[in-house]
Structures are given as structure tokens and as C-alpha cells.
XYZ file of C-alpha atoms in Angstrom:
180
model
C 0.000 0.000 0.000
C 2.839 2.414 0.828
C 4.374 1.824 -2.612
C 1.061 2.790 -4.203
C 0.941 6.051 -2.222
C 4.553 6.846 -3.119
C 3.940 6.089 -6.810
C 6.392 3.211 -6.816
C 9.382 5.306 -5.685
C 11.418 4.989 -2.524
C 10.496 7.204 0.405
C 13.649 9.327 0.018
C 12.872 10.148 -3.609
C 9.202 10.655 -2.803
C 9.752 13.064 0.115
C 13.108 14.701 -0.551
C 13.666 14.992 -4.318
C 11.694 17.568 -6.343
C 12.362 15.591 -9.538
C 9.533 13.685 -11.158
C 5.768 13.641 -10.830
C 3.164 12.758 -8.197
C -0.420 11.849 -9.004
C -3.517 13.229 -7.253
C -3.994 10.272 -4.922
C -0.450 10.457 -3.554
C -0.653 14.236 -3.183
C -3.950 14.069 -1.289
C -2.811 11.186 0.924
C 0.371 13.088 1.776
C -1.625 16.145 2.835
C -4.036 14.002 4.841
C -1.074 12.391 6.623
C 0.499 15.789 7.357
C -2.779 17.021 8.844
C -2.978 13.948 11.073
C 0.654 14.432 12.176
C -0.028 18.131 12.883
C -3.068 17.268 14.998
C -1.059 14.689 16.951
C 1.741 17.233 17.508
C -0.795 19.747 18.775
C -2.157 17.059 21.083
C 1.329 16.590 22.554
C 1.580 20.362 22.995
C -1.733 20.364 24.817
C -0.711 17.446 27.029
C 2.532 19.152 28.013
C 1.429 22.801 28.275
C -2.323 22.562 28.906
C -4.583 25.535 28.159
C -1.539 27.771 27.584
C -1.325 26.549 23.969
C -4.548 28.452 23.226
C -3.187 31.761 24.486
C -1.648 34.346 22.191
C 2.003 33.333 21.655
C 1.374 30.201 23.695
C 3.943 27.401 23.705
C 3.657 25.038 20.742
C 6.962 23.195 20.825
C 5.888 19.971 19.106
C 3.770 21.766 16.501
C 6.661 24.040 15.555
C 9.117 21.141 15.279
C 6.618 19.197 13.167
C 6.093 22.187 10.879
C 9.831 22.574 10.340
C 10.304 18.867 9.648
C 7.431 18.783 7.151
C 8.327 22.008 5.329
C 10.711 20.510 2.733
C 8.620 17.380 2.007
C 5.536 19.570 1.571
C 7.343 21.795 -0.923
C 8.722 18.738 -2.765
C 5.354 16.980 -3.059
C 3.683 20.176 -4.252
C 6.397 20.741 -6.876
C 5.986 17.155 -8.096
C 2.221 17.605 -8.296
C 2.758 20.747 -10.381
C 5.052 18.681 -12.604
C 2.278 16.113 -13.045
C -0.054 18.763 -14.474
C 2.866 20.006 -16.646
C 3.700 23.196 -14.736
C 7.100 24.229 -13.450
C 7.708 24.118 -9.715
C 8.020 27.906 -9.674
C 4.218 28.076 -9.769
C 4.482 27.131 -6.112
C 5.270 30.803 -5.525
C 1.816 31.740 -6.802
C 0.084 29.274 -4.525
C 2.000 29.973 -1.336
C 3.862 33.269 -1.572
C 1.180 35.349 -3.285
C -1.284 34.825 -0.412
C 1.442 35.609 2.111
C 2.306 38.772 0.167
C -1.359 39.849 0.131
C -1.649 39.299 3.877
C 1.580 41.258 4.460
C 0.292 44.113 2.285
C -2.899 44.149 4.344
C -0.887 44.381 7.547
C 1.416 47.034 6.108
C -1.524 49.165 4.977
C -3.045 48.908 8.436
C 0.205 49.840 10.201
C 1.008 52.765 7.889
C -2.532 54.072 8.094
C -2.605 53.829 11.879
C 0.756 55.587 12.159
C -0.339 58.369 9.808
C -3.809 58.928 11.228
C -3.238 58.128 14.888
C -5.277 55.947 17.172
C -8.631 57.330 15.973
C -8.016 55.520 12.664
C -8.463 52.204 14.437
C -12.172 52.887 14.584
C -12.508 53.515 10.846
C -14.535 50.727 9.230
C -12.953 51.328 5.811
C -9.519 50.262 7.032
C -10.902 47.149 8.670
C -12.847 46.227 5.554
C -9.795 46.689 3.313
C -7.613 44.531 5.549
C -10.284 41.827 5.800
C -10.766 41.822 2.005
C -7.027 41.396 1.401
C -6.738 38.606 3.969
C -9.795 36.782 2.581
C -8.418 37.205 -0.955
C -5.095 35.699 0.125
C -6.857 32.709 1.675
C -8.991 32.286 -1.467
C -5.869 32.192 -3.675
C -4.264 29.546 -1.472
C -7.451 27.471 -1.303
C -7.952 27.651 -5.083
C -4.351 26.551 -5.623
C -4.822 23.587 -3.274
C -8.123 22.580 -4.881
C -6.652 22.746 -8.392
C -3.747 20.515 -7.370
C -6.074 18.138 -5.540
C -8.586 17.547 -8.327
C -6.936 18.307 -11.669
C -6.013 15.213 -13.606
C -2.329 14.867 -14.435
C -0.868 14.827 -17.917
C -1.516 11.463 -19.543
C 1.727 9.803 -20.581
C 5.197 11.293 -20.262
C 5.697 15.044 -20.103
C 8.787 17.252 -19.776
C 9.101 16.326 -16.073
C 9.069 12.564 -16.409
C 6.943 9.519 -16.998
C 3.333 9.259 -15.967
C 3.141 8.060 -12.319
C 0.189 5.880 -13.270
C 2.398 4.225 -15.889
C 4.939 3.462 -13.144
C 2.228 1.765 -11.103
C 0.929 -0.316 -13.996
C 4.506 -1.424 -14.819
C 5.031 -2.364 -11.167
C 1.809 -4.413 -11.143
C 2.892 -6.239 -14.306
C 6.270 -7.082 -12.770
C 4.626 -8.336 -9.565
C 2.100 -10.451 -11.478
C 4.923 -11.996 -13.561
C 6.857 -12.830 -10.415
C 9.788 -10.514 -11.171
């Protein structure tokens, strides 16, 4: 079963090398597994630190370590999924950095406006609406990117990034059925 999730590659190539392609099933299973791991890490944080993890800037030791450990594999799997739909890995910047940039612009606008207008600006609904719109837009971009990668069918047959991962699986099944 693990070989099917990893598209017939070894775990090192699957998680650490941005070369090649990953089909939808493997991509979605990877993200499901990372969510489960993140929830477990948060559970350990809660067991060790109690209600403090819910406070602003509360301790989240295990969650932070988990996030750091999963950062590179997450980038690699996403790049491979982009390869499967025949896009360069640089499109990752659109899916992840564009929303971050929009959120940062929203924060920057709020800070500059508050500094220029003083504390009374904090009560202006226009500023709040603008910031909320930019943050919601950034989340919508990220969600759309994730949905596209989750549901779009990969390129059938080989493309410029490698062979079809489904072809790898069918070859593997043939070899197993022939006893090789």
C-alpha cells in the first residue's frame, strides 16, 4: 500500500527529491497524513502545556518542530504535483507566496494608516474592511491553488518532467504479477 501512495518510488525520492511527478492520490494522501501528524503534535503540545497553547504566543513546541520537519517534504510533493499537471515548480510561488504577500500588504496598509492617522483611525470601518478583504483574498488564492492541485487530472503519458506516475504503477503491477 505504501508503494502505491509513493507512486512506486522509494520514500527518500518521494519526500526529498523535487524531480519527477506525483499523481492526485499520492498528493492528497500526503496532505491528509500531514494534517494527522499536525493534529497529533498539537495534542502533545496540549498534554505538556495545557490551556496555555490556546493563548496568544502560547507554547507550541511539538507543533513548531513538526512544521519545520514537514516544510521541505511539503514543498517537494507540491512541486511534483505541479510537474504532473505540466507546470514548473516555480508556480508554487503563486500558490503559497502570493497569499502571504497579500496578507503582508494588508498588515502594512493597516500599520502605515494607523501611524499616519493616529489611534482614531483604528475605529474607521474602511480600514478594517480593506484589511479583511485582502486577507480573505489571500486565503482564497491559497485554497484555489490547493483545490486545483487536488482535483486536476495529471498529464496522460510522459511530459517534460518525467513519466506518468500511473504508468509506473501499472509497470510495477505487471512485474509483480509476472513474479519478477
